[in-house]
PDB file of N, CA, C and O in Angstrom:
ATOM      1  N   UNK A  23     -35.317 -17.549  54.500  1.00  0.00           N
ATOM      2  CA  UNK A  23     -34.892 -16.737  53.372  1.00  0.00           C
ATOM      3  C   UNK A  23     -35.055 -17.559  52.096  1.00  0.00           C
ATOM      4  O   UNK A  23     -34.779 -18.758  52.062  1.00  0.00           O
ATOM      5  N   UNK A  24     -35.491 -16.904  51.095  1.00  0.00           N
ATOM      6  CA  UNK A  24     -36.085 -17.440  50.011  1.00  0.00           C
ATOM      7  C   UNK A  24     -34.434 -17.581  48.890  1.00  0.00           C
ATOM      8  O   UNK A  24     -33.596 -16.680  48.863  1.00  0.00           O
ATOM      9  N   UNK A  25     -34.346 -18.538  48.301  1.00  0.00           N
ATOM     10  CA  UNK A  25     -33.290 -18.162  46.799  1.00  0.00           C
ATOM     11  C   UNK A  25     -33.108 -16.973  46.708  1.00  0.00           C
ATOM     12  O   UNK A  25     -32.297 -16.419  47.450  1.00  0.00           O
ATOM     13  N   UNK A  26     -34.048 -16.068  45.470  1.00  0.00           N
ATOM     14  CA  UNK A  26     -34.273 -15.527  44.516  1.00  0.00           C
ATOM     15  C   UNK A  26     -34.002 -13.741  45.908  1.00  0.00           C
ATOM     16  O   UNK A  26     -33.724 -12.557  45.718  1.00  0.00           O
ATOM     17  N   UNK A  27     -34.254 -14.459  46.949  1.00  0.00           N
ATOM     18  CA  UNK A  27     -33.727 -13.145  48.000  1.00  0.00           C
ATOM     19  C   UNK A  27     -32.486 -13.363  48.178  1.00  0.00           C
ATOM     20  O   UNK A  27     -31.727 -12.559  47.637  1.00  0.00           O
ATOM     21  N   UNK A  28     -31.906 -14.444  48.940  1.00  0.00           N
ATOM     22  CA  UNK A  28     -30.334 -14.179  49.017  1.00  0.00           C
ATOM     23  C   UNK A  28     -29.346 -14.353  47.509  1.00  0.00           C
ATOM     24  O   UNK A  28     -28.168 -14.006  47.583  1.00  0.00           O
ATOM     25  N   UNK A  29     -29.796 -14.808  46.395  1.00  0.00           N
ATOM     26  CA  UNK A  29     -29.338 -14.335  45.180  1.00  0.00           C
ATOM     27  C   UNK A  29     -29.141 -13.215  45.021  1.00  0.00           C
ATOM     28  O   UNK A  29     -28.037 -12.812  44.655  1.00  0.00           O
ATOM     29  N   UNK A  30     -30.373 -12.248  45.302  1.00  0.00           N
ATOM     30  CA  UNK A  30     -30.187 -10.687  45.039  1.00  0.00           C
ATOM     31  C   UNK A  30     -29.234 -10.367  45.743  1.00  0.00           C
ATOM     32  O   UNK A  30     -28.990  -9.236  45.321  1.00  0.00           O
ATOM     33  N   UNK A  31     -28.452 -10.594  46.602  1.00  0.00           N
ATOM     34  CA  UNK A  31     -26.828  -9.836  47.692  1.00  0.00           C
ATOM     35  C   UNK A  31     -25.658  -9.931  46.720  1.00  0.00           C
ATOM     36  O   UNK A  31     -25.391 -10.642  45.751  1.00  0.00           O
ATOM     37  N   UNK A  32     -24.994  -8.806  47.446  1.00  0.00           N
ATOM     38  CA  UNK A  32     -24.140  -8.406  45.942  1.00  0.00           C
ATOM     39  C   UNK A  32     -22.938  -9.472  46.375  1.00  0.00           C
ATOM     40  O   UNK A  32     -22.213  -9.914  45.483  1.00  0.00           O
ATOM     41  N   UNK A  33     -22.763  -9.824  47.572  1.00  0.00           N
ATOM     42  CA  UNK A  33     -21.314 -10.644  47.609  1.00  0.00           C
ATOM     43  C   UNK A  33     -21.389 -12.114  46.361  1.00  0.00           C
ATOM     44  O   UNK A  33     -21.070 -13.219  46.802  1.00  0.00           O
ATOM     45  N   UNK A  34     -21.631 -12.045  45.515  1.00  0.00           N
ATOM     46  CA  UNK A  34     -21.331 -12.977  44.972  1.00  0.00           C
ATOM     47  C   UNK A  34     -19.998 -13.108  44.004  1.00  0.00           C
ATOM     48  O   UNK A  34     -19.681 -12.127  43.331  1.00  0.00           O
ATOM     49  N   UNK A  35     -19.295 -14.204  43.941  1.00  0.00           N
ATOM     50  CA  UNK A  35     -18.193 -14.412  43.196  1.00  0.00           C
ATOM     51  C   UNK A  35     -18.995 -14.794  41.783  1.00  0.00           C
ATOM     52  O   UNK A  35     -20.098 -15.341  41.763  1.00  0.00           O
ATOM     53  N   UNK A  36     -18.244 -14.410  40.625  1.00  0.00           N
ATOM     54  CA  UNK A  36     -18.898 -14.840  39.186  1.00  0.00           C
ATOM     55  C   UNK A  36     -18.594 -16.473  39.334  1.00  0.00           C
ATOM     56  O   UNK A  36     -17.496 -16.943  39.631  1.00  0.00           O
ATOM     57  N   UNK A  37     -19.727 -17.184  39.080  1.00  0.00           N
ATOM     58  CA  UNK A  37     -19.436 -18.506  39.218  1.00  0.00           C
ATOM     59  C   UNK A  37     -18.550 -19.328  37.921  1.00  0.00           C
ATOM     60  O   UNK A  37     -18.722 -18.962  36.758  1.00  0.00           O
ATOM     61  N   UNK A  38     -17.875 -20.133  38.162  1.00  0.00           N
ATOM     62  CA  UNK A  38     -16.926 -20.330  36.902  1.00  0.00           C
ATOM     63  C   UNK A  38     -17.511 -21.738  36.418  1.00  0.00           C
ATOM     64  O   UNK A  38     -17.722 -22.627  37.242  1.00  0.00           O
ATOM     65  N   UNK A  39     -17.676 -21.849  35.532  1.00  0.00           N
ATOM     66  CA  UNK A  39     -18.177 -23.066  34.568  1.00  0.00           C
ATOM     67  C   UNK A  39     -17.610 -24.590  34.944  1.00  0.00           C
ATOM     68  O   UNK A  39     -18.218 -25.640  35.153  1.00  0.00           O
ATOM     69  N   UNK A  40     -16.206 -24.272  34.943  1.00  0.00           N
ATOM     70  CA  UNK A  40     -15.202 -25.577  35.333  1.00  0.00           C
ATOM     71  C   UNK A  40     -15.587 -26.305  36.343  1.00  0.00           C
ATOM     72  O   UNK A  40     -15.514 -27.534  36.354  1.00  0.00           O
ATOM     73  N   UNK A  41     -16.361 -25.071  37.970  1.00  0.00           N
ATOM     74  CA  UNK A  41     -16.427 -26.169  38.887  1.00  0.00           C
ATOM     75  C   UNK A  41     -17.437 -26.577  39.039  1.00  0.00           C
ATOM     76  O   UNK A  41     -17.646 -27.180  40.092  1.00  0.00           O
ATOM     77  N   UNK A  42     -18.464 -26.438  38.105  1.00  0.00           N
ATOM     78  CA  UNK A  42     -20.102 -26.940  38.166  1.00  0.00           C
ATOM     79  C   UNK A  42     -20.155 -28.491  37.763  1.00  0.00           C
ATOM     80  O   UNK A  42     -21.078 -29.104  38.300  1.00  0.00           O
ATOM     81  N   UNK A  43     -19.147 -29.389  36.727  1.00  0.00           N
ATOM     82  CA  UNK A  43     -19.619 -29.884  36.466  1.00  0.00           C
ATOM     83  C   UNK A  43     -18.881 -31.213  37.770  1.00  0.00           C
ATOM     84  O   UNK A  43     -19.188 -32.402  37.691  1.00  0.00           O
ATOM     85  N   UNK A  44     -18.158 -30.795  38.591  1.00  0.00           N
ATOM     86  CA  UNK A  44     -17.714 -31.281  39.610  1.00  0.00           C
ATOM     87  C   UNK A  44     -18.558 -31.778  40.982  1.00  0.00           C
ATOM     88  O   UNK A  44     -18.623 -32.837  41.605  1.00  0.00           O
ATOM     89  N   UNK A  45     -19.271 -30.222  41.139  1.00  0.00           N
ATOM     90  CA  UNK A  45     -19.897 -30.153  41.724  1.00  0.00           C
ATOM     91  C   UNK A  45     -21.300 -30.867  41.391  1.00  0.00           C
ATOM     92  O   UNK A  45     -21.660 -31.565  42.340  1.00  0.00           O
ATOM     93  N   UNK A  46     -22.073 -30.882  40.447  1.00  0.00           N
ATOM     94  CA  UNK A  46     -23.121 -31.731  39.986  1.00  0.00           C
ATOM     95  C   UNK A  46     -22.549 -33.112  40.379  1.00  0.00           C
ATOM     96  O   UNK A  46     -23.156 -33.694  41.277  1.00  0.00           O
ATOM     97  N   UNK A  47     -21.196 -33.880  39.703  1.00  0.00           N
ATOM     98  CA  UNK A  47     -20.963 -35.389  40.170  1.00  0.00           C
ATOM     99  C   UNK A  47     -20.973 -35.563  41.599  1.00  0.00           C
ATOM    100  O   UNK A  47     -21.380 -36.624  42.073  1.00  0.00           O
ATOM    101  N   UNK A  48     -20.589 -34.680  42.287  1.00  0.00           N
ATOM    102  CA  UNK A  48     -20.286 -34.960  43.937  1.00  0.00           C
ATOM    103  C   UNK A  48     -21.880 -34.596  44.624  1.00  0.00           C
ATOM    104  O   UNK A  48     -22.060 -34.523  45.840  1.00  0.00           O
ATOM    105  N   UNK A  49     -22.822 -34.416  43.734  1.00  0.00           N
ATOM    106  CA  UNK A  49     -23.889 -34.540  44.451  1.00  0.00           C
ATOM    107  C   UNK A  49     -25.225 -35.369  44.343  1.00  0.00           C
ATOM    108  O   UNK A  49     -26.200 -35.595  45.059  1.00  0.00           O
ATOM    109  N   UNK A  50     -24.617 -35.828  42.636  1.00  0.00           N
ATOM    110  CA  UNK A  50     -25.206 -37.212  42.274  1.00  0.00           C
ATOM    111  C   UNK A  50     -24.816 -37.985  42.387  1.00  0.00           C
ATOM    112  O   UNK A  50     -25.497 -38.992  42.581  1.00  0.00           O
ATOM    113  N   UNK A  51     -23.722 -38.018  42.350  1.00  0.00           N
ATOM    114  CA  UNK A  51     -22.754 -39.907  43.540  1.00  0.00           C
ATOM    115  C   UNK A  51     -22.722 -39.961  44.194  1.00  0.00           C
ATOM    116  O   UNK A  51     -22.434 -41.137  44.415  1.00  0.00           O
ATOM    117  N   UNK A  52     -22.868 -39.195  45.522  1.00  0.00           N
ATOM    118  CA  UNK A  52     -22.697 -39.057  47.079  1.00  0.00           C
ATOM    119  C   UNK A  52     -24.237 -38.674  47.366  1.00  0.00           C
ATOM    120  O   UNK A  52     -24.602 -38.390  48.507  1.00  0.00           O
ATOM    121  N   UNK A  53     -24.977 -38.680  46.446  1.00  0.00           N
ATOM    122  CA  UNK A  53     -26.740 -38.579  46.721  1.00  0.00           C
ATOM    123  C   UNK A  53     -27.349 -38.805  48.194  1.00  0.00           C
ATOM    124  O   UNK A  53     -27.997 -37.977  48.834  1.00  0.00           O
ATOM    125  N   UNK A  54     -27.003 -40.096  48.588  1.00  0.00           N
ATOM    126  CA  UNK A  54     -27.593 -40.678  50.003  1.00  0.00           C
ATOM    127  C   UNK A  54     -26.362 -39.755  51.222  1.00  0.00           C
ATOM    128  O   UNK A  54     -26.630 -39.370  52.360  1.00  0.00           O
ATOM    129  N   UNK A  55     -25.328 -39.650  50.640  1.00  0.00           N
ATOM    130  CA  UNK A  55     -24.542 -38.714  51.967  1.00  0.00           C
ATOM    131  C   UNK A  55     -25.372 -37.456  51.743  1.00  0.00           C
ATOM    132  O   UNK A  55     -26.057 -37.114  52.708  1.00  0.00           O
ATOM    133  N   UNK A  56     -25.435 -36.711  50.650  1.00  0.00           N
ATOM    134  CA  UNK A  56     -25.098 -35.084  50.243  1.00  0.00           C
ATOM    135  C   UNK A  56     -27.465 -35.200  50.899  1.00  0.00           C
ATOM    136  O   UNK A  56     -27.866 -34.225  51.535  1.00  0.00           O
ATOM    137  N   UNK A  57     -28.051 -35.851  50.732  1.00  0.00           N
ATOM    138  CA  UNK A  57     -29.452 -35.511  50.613  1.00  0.00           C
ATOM    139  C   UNK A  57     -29.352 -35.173  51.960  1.00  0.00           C
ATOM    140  O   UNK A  57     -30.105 -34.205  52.068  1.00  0.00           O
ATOM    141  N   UNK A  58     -28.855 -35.408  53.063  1.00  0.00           N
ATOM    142  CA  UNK A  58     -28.982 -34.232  54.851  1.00  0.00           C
ATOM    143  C   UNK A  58     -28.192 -33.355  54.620  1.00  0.00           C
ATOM    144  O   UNK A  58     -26.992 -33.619  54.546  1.00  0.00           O
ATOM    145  N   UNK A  59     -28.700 -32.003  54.438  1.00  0.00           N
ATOM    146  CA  UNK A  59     -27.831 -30.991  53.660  1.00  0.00           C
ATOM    147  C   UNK A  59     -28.540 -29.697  54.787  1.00  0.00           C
ATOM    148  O   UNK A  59     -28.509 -28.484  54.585  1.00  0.00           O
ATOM    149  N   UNK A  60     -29.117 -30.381  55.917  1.00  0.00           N
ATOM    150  CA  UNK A  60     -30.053 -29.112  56.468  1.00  0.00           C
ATOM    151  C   UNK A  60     -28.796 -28.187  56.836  1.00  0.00           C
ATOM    152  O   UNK A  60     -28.783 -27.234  56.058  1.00  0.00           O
ATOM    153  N   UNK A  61     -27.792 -28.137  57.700  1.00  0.00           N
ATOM    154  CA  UNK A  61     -26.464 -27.108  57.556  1.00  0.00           C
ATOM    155  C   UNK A  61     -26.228 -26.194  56.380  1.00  0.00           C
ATOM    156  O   UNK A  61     -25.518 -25.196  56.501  1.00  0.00           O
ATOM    157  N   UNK A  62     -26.892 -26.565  55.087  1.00  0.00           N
ATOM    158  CA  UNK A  62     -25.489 -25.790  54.362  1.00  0.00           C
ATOM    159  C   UNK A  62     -26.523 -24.201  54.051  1.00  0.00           C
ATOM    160  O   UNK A  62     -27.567 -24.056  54.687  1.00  0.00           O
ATOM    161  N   UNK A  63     -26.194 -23.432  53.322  1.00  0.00           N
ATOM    162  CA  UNK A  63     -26.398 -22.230  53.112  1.00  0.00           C
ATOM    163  C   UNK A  63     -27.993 -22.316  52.449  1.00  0.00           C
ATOM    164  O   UNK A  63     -28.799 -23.246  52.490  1.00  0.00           O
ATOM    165  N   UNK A  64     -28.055 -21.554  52.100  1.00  0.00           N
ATOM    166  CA  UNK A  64     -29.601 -20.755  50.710  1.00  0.00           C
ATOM    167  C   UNK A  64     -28.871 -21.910  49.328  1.00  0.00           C
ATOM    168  O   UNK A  64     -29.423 -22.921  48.893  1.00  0.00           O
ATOM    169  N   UNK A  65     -27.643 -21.400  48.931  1.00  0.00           N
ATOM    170  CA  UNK A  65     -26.737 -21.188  48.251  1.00  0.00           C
ATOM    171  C   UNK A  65     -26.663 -23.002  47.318  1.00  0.00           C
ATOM    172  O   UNK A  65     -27.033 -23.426  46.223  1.00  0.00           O
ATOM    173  N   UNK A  66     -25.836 -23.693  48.768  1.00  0.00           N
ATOM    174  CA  UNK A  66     -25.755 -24.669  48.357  1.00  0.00           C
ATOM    175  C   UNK A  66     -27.162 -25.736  48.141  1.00  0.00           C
ATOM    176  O   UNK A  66     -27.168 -26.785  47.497  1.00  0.00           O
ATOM    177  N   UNK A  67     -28.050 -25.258  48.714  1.00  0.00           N
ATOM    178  CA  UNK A  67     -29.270 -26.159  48.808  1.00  0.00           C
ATOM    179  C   UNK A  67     -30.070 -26.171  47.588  1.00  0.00           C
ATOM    180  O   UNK A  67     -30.811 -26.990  47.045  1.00  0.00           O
ATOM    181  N   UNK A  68     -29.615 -24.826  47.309  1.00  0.00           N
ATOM    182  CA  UNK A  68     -30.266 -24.531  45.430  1.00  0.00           C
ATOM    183  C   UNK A  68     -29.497 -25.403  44.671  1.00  0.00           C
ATOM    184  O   UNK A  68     -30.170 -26.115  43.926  1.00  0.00           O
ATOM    185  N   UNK A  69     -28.264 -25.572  44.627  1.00  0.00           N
ATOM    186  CA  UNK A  69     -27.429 -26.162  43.539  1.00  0.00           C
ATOM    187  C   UNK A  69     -27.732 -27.696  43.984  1.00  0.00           C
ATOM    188  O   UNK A  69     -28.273 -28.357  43.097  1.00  0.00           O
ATOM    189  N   UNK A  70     -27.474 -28.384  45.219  1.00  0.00           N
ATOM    190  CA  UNK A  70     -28.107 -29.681  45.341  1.00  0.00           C
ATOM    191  C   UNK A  70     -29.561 -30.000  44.571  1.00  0.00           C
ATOM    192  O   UNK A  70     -29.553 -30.864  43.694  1.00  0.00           O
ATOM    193  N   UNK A  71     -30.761 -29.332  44.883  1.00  0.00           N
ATOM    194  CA  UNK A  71     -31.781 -30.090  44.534  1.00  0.00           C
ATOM    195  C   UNK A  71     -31.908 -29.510  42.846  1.00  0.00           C
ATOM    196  O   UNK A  71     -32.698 -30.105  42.112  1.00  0.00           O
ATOM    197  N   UNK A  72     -30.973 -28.154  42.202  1.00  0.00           N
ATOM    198  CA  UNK A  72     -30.880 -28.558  40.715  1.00  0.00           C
ATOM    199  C   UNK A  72     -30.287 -29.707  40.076  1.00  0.00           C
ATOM    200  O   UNK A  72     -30.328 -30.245  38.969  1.00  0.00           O
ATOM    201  N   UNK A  73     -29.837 -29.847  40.959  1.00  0.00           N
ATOM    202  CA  UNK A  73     -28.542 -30.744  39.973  1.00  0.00           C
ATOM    203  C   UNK A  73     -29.330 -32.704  40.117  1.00  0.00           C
ATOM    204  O   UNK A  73     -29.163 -33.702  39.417  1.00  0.00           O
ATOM    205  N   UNK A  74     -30.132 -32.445  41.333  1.00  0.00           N
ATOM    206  CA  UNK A  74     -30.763 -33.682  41.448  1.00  0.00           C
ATOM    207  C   UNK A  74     -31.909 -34.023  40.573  1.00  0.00           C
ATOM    208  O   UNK A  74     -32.389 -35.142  40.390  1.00  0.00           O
ATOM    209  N   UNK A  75     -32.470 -32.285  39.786  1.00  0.00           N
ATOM    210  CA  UNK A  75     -33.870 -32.712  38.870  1.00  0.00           C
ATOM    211  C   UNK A  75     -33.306 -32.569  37.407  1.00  0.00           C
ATOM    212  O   UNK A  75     -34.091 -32.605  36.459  1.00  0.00           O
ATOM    213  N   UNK A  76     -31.995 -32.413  37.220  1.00  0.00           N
ATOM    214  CA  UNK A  76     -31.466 -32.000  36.163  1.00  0.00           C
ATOM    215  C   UNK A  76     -30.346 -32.965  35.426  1.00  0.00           C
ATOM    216  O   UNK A  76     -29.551 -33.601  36.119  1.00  0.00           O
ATOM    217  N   UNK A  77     -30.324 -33.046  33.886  1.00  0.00           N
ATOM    218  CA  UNK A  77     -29.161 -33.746  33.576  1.00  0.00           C
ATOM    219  C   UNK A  77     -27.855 -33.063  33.643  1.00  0.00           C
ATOM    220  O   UNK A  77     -28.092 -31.872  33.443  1.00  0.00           O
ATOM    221  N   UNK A  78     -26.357 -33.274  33.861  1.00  0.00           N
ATOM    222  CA  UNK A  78     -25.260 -32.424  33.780  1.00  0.00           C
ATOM    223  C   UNK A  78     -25.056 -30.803  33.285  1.00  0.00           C
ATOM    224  O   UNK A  78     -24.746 -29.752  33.845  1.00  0.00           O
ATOM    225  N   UNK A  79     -25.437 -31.255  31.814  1.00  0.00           N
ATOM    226  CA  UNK A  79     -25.337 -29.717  31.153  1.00  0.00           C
ATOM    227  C   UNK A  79     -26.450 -29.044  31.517  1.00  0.00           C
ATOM    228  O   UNK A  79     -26.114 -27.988  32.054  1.00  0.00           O
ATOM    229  N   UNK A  80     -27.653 -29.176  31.467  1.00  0.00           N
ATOM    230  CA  UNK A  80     -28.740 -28.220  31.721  1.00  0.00           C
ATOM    231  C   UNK A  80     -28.673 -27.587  33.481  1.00  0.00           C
ATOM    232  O   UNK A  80     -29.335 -26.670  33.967  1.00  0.00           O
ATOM    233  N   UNK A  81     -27.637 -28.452  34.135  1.00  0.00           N
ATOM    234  CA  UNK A  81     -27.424 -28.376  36.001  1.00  0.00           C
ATOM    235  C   UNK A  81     -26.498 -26.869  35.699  1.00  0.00           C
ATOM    236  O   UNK A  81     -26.737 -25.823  36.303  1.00  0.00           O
ATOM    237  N   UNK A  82     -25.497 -27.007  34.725  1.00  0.00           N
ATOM    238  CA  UNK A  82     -24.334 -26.578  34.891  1.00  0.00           C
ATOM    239  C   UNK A  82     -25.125 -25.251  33.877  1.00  0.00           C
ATOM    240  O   UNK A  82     -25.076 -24.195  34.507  1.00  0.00           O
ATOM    241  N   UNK A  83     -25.601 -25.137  32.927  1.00  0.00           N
ATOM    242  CA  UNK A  83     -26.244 -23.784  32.627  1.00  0.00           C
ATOM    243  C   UNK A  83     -27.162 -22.783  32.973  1.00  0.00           C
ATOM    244  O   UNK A  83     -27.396 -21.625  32.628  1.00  0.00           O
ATOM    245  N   UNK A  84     -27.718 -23.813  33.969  1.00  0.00           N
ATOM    246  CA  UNK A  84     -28.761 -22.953  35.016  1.00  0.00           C
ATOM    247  C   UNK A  84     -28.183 -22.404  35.804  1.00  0.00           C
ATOM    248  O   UNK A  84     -28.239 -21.179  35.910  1.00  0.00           O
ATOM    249  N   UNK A  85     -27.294 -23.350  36.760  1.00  0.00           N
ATOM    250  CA  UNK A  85     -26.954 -22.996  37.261  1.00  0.00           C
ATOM    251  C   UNK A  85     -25.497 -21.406  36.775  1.00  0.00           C
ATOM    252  O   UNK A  85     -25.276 -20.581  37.662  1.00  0.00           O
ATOM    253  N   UNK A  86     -25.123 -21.338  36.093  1.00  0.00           N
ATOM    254  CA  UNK A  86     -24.493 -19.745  35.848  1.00  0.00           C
ATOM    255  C   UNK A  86     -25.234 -18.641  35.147  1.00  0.00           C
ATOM    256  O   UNK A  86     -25.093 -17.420  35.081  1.00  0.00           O
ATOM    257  N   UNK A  87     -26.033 -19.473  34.675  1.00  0.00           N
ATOM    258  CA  UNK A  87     -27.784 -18.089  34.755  1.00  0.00           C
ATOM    259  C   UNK A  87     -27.945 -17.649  35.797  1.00  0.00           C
ATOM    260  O   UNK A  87     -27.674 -16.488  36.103  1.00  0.00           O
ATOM    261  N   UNK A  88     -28.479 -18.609  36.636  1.00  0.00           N
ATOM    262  CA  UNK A  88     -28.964 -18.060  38.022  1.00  0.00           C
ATOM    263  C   UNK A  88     -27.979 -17.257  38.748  1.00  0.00           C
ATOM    264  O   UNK A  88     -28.044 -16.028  38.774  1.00  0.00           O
ATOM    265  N   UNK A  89     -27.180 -17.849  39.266  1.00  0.00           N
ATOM    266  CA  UNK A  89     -26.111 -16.785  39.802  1.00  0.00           C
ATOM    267  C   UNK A  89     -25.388 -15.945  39.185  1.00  0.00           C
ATOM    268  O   UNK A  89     -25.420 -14.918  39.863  1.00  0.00           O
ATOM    269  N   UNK A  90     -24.594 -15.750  38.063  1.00  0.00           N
ATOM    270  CA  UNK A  90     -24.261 -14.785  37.814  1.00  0.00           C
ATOM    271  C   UNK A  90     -25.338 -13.675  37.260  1.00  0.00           C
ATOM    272  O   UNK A  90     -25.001 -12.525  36.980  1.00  0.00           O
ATOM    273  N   UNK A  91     -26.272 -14.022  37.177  1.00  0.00           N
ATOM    274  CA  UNK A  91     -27.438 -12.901  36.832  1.00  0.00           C
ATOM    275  C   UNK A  91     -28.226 -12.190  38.439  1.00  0.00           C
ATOM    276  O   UNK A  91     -29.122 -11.362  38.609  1.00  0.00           O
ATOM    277  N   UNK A  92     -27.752 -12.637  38.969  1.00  0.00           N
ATOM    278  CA  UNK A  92     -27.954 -12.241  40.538  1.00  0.00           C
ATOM    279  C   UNK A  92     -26.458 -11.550  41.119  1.00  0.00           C
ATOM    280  O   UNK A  92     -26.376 -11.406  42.338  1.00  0.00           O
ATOM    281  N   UNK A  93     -25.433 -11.180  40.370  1.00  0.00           N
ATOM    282  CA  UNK A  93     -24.445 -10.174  40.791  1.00  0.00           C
ATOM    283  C   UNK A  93     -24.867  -9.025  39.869  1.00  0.00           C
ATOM    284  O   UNK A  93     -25.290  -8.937  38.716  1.00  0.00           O
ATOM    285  N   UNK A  94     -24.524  -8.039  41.034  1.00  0.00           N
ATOM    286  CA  UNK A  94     -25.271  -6.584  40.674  1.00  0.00           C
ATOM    287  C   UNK A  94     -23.518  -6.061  40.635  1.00  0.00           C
ATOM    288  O   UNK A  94     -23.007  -6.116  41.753  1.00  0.00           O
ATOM    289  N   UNK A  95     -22.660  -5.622  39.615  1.00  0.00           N
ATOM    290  CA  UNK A  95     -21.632  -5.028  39.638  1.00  0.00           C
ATOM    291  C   UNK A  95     -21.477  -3.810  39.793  1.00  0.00           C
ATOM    292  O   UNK A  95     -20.344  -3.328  39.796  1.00  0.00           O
TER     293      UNK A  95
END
């Protein structure tokens, strides 16, 4: 399953700003743990390898583009 396909499913929560920039540190400091990530979702694998080609703020604005523009209300 591609991103930009399981993005399109309506279960999404509006993503909140506060926990992105958390989430970006816990995946650029824990880099060598967080890079075997084959388990985790569509979901999380997108936000890992943004946040790895990206500086903080540009991780954390893409990232609530992307997903909240992928909830269909």
């Amino acid at each position: 399953m591609k991103v930009k396909d399981f993005l399109s499913y309506k279960n999404f929560l509006v993503v909140e700003s506060d926990i992105l920039p958390f989430i970006f540190r816990r995946f650029t400091e824990y880099y060598r743990q967080k890079r075997d990530h084959e388990q985790w979702d569509i979901v999380g694998k997108f936000l890992f390898e943004l946040a790895i080609r990206n500086a903080e703020g540009d991780f954390c604005k893409m990232a609530i583009e992307k997903l909240n523009r992928s909830i269909k209300v």
